[in-house]
PDB file of C-alpha atoms in Angstrom:
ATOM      1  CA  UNK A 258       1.545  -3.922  -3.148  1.00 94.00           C
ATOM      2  CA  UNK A 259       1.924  -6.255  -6.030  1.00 94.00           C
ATOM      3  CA  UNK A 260       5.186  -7.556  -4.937  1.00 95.00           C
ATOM      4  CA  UNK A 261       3.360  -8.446  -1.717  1.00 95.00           C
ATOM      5  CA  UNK A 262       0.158  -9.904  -3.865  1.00 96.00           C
ATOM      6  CA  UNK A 263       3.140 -12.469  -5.589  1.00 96.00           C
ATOM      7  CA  UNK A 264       4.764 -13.136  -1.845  1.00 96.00           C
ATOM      8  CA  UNK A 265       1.024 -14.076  -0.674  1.00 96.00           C
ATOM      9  CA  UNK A 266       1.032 -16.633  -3.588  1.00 96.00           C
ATOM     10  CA  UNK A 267       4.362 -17.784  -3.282  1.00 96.00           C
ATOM     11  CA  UNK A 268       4.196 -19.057   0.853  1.00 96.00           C
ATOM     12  CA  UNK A 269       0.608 -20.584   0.220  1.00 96.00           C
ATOM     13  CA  UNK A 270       2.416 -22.748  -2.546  1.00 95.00           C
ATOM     14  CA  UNK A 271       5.305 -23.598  -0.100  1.00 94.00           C
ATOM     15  CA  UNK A 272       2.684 -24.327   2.500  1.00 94.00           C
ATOM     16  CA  UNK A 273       4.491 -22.052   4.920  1.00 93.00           C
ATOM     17  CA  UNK A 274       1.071 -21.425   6.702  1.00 92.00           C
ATOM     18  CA  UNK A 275      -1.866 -23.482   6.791  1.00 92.00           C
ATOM     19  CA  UNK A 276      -4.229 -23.816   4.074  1.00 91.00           C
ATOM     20  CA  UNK A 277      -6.710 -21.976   6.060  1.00 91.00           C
ATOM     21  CA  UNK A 278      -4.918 -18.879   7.621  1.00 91.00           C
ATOM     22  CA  UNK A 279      -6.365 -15.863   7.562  1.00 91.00           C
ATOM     23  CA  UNK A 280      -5.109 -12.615   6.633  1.00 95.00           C
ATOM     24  CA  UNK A 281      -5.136  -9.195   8.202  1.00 95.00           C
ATOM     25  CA  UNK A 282      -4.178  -5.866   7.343  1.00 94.00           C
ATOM     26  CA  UNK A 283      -1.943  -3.463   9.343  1.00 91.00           C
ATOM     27  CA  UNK A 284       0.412  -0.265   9.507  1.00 91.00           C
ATOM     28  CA  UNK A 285       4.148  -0.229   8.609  1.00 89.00           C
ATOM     29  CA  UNK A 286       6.213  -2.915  10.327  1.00 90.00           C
ATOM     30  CA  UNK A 287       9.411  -1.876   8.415  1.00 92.00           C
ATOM     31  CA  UNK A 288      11.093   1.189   7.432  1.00 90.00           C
ATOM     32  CA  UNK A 289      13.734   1.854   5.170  1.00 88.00           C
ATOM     33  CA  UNK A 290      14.533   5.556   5.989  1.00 86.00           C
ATOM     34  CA  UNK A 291      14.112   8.335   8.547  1.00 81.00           C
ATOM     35  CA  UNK A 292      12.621  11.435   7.528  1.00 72.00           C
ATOM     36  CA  UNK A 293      14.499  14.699   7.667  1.00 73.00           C
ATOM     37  CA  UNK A 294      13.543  18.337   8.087  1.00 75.00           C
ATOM     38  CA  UNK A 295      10.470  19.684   6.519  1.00 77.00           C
ATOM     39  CA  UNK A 296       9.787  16.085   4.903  1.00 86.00           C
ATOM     40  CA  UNK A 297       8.338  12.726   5.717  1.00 89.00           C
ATOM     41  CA  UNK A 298       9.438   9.045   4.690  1.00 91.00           C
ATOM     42  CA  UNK A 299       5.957   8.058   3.290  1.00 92.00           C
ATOM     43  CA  UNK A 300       6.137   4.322   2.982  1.00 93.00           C
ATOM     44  CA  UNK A 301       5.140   2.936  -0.960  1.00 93.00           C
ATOM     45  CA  UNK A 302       2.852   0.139   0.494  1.00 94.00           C
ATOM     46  CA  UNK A 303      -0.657   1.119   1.781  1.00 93.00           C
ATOM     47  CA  UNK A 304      -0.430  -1.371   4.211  1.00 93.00           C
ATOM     48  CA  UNK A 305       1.399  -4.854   5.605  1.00 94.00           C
ATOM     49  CA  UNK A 306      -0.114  -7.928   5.565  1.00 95.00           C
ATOM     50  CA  UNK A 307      -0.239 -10.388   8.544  1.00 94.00           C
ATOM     51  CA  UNK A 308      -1.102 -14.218   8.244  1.00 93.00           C
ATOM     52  CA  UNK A 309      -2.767 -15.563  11.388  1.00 92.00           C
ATOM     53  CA  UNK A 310      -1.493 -12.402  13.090  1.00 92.00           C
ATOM     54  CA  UNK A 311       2.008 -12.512  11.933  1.00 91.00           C
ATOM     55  CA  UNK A 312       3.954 -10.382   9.761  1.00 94.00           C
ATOM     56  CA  UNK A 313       4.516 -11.954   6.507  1.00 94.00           C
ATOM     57  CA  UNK A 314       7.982 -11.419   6.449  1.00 94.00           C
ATOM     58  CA  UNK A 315       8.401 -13.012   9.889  1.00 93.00           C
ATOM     59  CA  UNK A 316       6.602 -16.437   8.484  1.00 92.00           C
ATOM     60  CA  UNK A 317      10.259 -17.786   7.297  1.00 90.00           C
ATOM     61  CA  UNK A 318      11.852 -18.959  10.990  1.00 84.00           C
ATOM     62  CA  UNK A 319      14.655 -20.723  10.034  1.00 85.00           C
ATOM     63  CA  UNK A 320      18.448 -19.359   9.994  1.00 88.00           C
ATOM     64  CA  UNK A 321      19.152 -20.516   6.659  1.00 90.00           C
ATOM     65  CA  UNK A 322      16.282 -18.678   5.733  1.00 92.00           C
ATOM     66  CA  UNK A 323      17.271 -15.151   6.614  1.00 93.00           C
ATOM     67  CA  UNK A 324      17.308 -13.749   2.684  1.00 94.00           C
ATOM     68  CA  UNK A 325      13.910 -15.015   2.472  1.00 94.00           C
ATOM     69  CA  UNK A 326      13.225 -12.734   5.002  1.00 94.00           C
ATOM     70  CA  UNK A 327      14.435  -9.427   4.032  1.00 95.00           C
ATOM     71  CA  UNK A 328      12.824 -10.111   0.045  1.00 95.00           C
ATOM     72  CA  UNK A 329       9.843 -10.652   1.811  1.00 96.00           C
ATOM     73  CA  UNK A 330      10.443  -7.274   3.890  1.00 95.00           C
ATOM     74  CA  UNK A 331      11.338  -4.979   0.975  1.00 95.00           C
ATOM     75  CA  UNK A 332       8.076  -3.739  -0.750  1.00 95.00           C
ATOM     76  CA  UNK A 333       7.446  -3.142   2.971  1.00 94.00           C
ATOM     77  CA  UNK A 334      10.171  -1.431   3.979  1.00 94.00           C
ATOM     78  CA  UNK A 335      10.430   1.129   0.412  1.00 94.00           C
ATOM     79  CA  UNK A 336       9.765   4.867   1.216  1.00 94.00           C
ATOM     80  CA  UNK A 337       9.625   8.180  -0.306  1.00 92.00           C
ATOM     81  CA  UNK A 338      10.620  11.494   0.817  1.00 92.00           C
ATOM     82  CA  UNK A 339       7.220  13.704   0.706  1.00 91.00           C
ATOM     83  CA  UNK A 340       5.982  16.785   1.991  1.00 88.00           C
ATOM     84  CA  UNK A 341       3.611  16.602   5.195  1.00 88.00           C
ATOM     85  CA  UNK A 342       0.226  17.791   3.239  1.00 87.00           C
ATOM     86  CA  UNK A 343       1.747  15.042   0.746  1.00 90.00           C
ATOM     87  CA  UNK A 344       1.454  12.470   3.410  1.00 90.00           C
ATOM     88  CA  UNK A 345      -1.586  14.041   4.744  1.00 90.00           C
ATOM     89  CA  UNK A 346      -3.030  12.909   1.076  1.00 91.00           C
ATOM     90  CA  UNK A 347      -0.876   9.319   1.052  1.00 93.00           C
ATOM     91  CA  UNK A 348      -3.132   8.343   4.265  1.00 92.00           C
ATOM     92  CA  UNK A 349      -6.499   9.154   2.860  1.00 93.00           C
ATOM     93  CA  UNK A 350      -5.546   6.647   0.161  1.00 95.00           C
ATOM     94  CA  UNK A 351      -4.470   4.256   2.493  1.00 95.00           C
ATOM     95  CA  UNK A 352      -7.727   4.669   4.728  1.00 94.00           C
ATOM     96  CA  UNK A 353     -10.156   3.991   1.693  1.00 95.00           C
ATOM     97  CA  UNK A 354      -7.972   1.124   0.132  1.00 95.00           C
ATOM     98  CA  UNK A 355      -6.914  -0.651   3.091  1.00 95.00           C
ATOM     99  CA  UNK A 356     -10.351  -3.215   2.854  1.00 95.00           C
ATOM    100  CA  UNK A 357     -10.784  -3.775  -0.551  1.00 95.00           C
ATOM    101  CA  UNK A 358      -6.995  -4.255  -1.386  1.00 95.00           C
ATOM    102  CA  UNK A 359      -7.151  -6.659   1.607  1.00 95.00           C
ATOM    103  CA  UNK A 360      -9.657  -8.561  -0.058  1.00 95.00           C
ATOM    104  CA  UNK A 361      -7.383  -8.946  -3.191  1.00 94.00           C
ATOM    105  CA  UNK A 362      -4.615 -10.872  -0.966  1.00 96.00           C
ATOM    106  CA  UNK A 363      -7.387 -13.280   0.828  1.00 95.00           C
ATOM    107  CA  UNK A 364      -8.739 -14.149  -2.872  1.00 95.00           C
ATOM    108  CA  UNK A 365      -5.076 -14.756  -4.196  1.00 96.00           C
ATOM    109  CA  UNK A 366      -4.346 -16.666  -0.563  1.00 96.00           C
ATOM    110  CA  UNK A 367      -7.417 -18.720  -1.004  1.00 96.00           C
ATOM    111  CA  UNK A 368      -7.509 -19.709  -4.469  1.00 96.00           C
ATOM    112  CA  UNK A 369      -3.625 -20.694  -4.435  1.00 96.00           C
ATOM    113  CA  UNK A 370      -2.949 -24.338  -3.508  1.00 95.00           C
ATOM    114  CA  UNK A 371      -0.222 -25.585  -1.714  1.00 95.00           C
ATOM    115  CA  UNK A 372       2.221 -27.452  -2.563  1.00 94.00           C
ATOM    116  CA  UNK A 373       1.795 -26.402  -6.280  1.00 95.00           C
ATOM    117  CA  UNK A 374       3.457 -23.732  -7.831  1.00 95.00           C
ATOM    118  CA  UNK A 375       2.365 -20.463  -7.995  1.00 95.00           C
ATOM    119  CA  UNK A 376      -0.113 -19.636 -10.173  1.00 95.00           C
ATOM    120  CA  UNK A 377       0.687 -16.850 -12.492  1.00 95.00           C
ATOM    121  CA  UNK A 378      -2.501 -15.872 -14.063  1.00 95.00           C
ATOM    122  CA  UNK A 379      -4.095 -15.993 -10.408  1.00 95.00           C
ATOM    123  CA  UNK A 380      -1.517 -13.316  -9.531  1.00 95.00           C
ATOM    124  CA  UNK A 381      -1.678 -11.245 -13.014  1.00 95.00           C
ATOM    125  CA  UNK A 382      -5.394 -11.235 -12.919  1.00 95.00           C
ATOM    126  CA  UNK A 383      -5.272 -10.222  -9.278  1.00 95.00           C
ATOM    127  CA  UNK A 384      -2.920  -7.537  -9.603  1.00 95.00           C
ATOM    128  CA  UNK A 385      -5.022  -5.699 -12.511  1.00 94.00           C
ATOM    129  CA  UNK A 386      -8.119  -6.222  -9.975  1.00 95.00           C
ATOM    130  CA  UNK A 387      -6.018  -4.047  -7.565  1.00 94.00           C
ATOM    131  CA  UNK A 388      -4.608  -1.472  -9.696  1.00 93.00           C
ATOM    132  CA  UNK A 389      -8.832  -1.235 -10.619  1.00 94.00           C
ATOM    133  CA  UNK A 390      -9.734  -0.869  -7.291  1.00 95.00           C
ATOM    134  CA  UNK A 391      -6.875   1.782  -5.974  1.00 94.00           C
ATOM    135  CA  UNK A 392      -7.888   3.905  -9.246  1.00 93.00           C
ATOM    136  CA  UNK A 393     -11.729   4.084  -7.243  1.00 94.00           C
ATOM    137  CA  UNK A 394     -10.036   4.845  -3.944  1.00 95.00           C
ATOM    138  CA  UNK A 395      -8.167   7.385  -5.118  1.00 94.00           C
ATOM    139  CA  UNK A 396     -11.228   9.426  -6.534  1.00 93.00           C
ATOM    140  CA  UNK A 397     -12.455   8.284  -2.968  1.00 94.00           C
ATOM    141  CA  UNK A 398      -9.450  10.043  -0.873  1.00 93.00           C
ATOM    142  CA  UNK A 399      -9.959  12.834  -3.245  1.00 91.00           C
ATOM    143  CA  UNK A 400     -13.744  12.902  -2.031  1.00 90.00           C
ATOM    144  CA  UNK A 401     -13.114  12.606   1.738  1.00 88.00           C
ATOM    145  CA  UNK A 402     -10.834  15.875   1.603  1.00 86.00           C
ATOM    146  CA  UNK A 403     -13.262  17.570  -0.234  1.00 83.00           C
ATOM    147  CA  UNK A 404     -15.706  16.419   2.439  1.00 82.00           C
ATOM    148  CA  UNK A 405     -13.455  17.695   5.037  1.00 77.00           C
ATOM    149  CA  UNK A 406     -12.851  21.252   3.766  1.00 75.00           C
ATOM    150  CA  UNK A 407     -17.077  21.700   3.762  1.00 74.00           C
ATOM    151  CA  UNK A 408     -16.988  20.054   7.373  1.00 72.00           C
ATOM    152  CA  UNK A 409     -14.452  23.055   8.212  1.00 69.00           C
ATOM    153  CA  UNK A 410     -16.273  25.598   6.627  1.00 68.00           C
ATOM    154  CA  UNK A 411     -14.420  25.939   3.516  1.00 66.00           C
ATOM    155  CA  UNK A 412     -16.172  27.943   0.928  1.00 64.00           C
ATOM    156  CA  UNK A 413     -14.742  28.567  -2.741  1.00 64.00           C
ATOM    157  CA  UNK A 414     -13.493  32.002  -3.507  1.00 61.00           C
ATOM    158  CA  UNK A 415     -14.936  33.409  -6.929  1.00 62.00           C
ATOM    159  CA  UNK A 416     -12.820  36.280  -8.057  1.00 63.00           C
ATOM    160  CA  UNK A 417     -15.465  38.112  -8.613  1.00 67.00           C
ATOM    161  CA  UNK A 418     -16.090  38.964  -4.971  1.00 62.00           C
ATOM    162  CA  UNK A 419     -12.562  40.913  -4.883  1.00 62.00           C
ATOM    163  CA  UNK A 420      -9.498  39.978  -2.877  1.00 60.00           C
ATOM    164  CA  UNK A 421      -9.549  38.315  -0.089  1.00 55.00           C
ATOM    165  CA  UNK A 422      -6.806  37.162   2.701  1.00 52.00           C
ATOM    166  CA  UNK A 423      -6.181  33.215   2.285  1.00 49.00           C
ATOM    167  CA  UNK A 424      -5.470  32.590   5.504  1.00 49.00           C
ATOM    168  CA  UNK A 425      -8.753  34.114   7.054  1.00 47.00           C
ATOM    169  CA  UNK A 426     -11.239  31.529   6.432  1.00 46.00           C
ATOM    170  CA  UNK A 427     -11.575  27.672   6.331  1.00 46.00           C
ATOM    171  CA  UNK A 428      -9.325  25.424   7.454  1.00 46.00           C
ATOM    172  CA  UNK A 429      -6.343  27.373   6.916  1.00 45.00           C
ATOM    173  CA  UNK A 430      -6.652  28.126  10.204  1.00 45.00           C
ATOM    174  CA  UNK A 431      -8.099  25.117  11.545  1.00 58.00           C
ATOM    175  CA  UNK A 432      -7.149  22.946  14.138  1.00 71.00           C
ATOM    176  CA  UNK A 433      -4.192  20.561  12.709  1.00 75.00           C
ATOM    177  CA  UNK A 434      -3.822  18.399  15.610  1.00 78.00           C
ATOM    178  CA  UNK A 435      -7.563  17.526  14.572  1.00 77.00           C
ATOM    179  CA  UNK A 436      -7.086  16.600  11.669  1.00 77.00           C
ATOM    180  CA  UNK A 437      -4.089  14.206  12.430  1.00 80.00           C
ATOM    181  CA  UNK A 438      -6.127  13.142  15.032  1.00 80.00           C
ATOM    182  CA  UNK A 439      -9.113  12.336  12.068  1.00 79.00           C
ATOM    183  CA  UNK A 440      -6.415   9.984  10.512  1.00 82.00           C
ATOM    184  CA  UNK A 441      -5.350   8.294  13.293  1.00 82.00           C
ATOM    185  CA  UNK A 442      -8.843   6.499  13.494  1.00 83.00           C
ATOM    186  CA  UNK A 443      -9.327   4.615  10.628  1.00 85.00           C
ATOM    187  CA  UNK A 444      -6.996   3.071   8.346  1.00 84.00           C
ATOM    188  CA  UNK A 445      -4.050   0.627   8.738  1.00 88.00           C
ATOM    189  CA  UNK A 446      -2.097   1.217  12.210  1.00 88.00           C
ATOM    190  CA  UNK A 447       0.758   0.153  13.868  1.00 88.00           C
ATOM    191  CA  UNK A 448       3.612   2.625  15.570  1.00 87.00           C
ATOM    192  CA  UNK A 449       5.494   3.761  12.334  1.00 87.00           C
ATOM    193  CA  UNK A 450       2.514   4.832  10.819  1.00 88.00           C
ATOM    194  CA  UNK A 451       1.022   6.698  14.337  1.00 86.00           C
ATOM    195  CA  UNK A 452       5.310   7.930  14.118  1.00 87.00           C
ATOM    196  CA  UNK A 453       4.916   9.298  10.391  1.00 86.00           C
ATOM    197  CA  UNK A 454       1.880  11.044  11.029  1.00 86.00           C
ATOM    198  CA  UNK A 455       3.509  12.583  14.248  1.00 84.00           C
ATOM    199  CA  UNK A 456       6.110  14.032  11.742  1.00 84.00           C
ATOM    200  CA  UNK A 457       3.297  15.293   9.430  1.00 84.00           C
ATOM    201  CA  UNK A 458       1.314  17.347  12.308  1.00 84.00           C
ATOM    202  CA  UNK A 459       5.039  18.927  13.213  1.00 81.00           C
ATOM    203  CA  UNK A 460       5.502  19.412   9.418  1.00 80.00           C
ATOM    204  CA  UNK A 461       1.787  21.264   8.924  1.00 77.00           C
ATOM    205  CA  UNK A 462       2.895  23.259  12.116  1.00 77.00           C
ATOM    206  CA  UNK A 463       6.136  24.351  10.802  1.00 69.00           C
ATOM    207  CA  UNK A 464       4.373  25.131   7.507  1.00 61.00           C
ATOM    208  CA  UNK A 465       1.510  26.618   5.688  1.00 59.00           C
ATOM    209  CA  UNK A 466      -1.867  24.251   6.692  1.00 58.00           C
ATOM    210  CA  UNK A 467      -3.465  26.541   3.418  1.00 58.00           C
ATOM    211  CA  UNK A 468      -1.374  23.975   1.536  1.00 60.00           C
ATOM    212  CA  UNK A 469      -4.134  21.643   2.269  1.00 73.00           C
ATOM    213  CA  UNK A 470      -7.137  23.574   0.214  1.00 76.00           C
ATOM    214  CA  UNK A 471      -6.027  21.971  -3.320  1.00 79.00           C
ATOM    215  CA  UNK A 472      -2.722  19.945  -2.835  1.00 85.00           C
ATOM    216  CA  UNK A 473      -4.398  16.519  -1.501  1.00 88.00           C
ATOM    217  CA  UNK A 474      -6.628  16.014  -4.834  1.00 89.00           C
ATOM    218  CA  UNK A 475      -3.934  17.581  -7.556  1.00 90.00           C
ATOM    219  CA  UNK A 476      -1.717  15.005  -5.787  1.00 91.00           C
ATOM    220  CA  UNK A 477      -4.046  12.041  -5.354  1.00 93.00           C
ATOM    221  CA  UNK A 478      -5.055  12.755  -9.250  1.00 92.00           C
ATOM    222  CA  UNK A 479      -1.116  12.951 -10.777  1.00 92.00           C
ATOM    223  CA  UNK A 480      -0.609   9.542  -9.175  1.00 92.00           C
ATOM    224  CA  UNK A 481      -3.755   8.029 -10.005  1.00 91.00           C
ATOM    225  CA  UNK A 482      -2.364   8.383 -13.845  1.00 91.00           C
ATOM    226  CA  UNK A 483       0.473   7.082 -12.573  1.00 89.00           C
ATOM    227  CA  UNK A 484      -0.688   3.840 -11.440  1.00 87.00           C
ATOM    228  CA  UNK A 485      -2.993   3.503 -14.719  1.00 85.00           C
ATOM    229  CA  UNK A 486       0.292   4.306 -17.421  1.00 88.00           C
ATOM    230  CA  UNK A 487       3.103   2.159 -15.165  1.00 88.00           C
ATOM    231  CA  UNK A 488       1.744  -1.076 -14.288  1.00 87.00           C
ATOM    232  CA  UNK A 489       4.156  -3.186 -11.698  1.00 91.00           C
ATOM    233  CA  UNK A 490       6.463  -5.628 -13.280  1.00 88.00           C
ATOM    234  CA  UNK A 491       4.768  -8.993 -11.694  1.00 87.00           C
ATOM    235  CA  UNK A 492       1.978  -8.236 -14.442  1.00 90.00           C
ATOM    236  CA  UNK A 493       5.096  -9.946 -16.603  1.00 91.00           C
ATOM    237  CA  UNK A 494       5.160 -13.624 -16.745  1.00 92.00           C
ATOM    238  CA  UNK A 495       8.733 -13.653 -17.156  1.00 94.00           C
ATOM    239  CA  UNK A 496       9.350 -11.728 -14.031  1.00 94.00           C
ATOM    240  CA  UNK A 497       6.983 -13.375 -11.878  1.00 94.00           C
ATOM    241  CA  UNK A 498       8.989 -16.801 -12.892  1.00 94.00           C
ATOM    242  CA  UNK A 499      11.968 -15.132 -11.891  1.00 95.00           C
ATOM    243  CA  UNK A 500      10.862 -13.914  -8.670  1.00 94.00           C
ATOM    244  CA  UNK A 501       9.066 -17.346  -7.957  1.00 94.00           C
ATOM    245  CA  UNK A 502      12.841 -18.588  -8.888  1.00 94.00           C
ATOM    246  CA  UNK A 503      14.523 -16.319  -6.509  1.00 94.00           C
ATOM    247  CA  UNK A 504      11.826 -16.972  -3.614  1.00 94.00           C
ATOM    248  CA  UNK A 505      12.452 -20.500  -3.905  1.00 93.00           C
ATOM    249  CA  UNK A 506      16.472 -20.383  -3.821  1.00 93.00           C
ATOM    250  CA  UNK A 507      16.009 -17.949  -0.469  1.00 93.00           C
ATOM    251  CA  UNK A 508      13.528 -20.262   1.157  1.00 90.00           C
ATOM    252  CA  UNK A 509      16.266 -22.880   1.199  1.00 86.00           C
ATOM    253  CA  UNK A 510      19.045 -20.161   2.161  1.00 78.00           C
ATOM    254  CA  UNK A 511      20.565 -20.262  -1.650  1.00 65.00           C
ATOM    255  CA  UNK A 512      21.842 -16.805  -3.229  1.00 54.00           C
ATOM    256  CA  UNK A 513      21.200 -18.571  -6.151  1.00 48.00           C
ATOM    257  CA  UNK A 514      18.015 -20.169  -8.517  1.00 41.00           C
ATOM    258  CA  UNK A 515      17.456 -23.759  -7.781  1.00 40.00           C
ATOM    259  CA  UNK A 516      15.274 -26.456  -9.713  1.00 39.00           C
ATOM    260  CA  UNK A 517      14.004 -28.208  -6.341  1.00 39.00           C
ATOM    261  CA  UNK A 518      12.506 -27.070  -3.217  1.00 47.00           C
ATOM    262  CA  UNK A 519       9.326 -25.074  -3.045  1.00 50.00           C
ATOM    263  CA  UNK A 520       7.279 -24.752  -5.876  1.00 58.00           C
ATOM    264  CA  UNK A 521       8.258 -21.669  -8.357  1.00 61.00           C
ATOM    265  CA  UNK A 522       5.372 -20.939 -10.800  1.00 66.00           C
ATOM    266  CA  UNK A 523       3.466 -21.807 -13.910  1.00 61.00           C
ATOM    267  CA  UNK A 524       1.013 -20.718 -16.398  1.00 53.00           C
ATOM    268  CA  UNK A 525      -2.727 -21.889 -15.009  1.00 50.00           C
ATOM    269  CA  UNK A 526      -5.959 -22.386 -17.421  1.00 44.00           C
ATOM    270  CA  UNK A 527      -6.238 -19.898 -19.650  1.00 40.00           C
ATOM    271  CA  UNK A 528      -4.646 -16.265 -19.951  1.00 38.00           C
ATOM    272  CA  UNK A 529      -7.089 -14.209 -17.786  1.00 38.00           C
ATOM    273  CA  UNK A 530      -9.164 -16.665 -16.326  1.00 39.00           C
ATOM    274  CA  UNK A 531      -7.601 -18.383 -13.479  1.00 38.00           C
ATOM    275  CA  UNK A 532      -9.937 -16.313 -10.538  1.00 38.00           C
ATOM    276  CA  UNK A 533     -11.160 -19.822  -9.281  1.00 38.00           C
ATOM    277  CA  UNK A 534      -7.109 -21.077  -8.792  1.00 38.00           C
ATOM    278  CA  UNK A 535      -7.841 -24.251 -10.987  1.00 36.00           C
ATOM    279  CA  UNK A 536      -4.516 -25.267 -12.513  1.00 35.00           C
ATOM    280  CA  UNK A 537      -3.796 -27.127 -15.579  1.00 34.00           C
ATOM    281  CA  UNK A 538      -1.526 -30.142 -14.168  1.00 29.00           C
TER     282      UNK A 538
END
């Protein structure tokens, strides 16, 4: 999501789209991998970004132009192999981040002027505002499930009551196709994602549903810490110049760094402060 936070920067500076485009959220356009048996590709991004209803990495529409393309398809495209209550967890996230994220890319979009090269503490600032706000939805995803095991009739188990059969009460034997169905409603859409979450109802089929009782927040909490101890690399000056460097020799159908062409970035105002996109000249 980061990568994509720099990309949003880096075709308002090239004034690929006009200054006042608007941007939109949506499912999986791109997919790197198929899932196999008993596991589904969950793609990294929560979501793809469209300018004035168009893919991002579809904004580039000349031939030469074609490795601009696919960098801007990559963070996209990136999945991992995960389990189907895994995935089951992975959309929650993407259901509670999906409009406040968004609202991270329209900021960076808006305060980015064209023509001018990309402004890196815009984009570093921006990126820590995201990795802020993804910590909150995961404790939110974490919350929904929780939510839905009460709606089901899930009740915790004290050992003092004596044994008891797991799969007699709650929603280990609920309905699975309903609560597919539940994430099918909200959050980002589009045909890989309605594909992936085919995979997962097949998966929870196939499976053990009771997988579902205390998987979803142990999961959503491990990579919560993850996020928080392994920030992304375009929180690096260096490698947002480099990427800005790489963008710019793609845009013009290079394999290499160029000096001309669209802009590639500099440092803006002051370190932290550049929410209002002002640059220094």
């Amino acid at each position: 999501m980061a990568e994509t936070l720099l990309h949003i920067a880096y075709i308002k500076s090239a004034s690929m789209v006009p200054p006042t485009a608007r941007l939109s959220s949506t499912g999986a356009q791109f997919q790197d991998f198929r899932g196999g048996n008993g596991f589904v590709m969950a793609h990294r991004a929560i979501m793809a970004i469209n300018l004035n209803g168009r893919n991002i990495a579809t904004v580039p529409n000349q031939p030469s132009q074609a490795r601009l393309r696919e960098i801007l398809k990559a963070p996209q495209a990136r999945t991992d192999p995960l389990t189907p209550v895994a995935n089951y967890a992975d959309r929650l996230l993407e259901i509670a981040a999906e409009k406040p994220v968004l609202e991270c890319y329209q900021r960076v979009f808006d305060a980015q002027k064209p023509g001018r090269p990309v402004e890196i503490n815009l984009v570093v600032d921006e990126t820590y505002k995201m990795i802020d706000i993804l910590h909150g939805c995961y404790d939110q995803a974490a919350e929904k499930h929780s939510s839905n095991l009460k709606k089901r009739g899930f009740v915790e188990h004290k050992i003092t009551d004596g044994p008891m059969r797991f799969d007699t009460f709650g929603p280990a034997t609920g309905d699975v196709s309903r609560i597919i169905d539940d994430l099918t409603i909200d959050g980002p859409q589009s045909l890989l994602v309605q594909d992936r979450m085919e995979q997962t109802k097949i998966g929870l089929f196939k499976g053990n549903p009771t997988e579902f009782v205390y998987f979803p927040p142990d999961y959503l909490g491990v990579s919560r810490i993850v996020s928080s101890t392994s920030p992304p690399s375009t929180v690096n000056r260096d490698k947002i110049e480099e990427a800005c460097e790489d963008l710019s020799a793609a845009s013009q159908g290079s394999s290499t760094s160029v000096s001309s062409g669209p802009p590639s970035a500099q440092p803006t105002g002051e370190a932290g402060q550049s929410g209002s996109g002002e640059s220094s000249g």
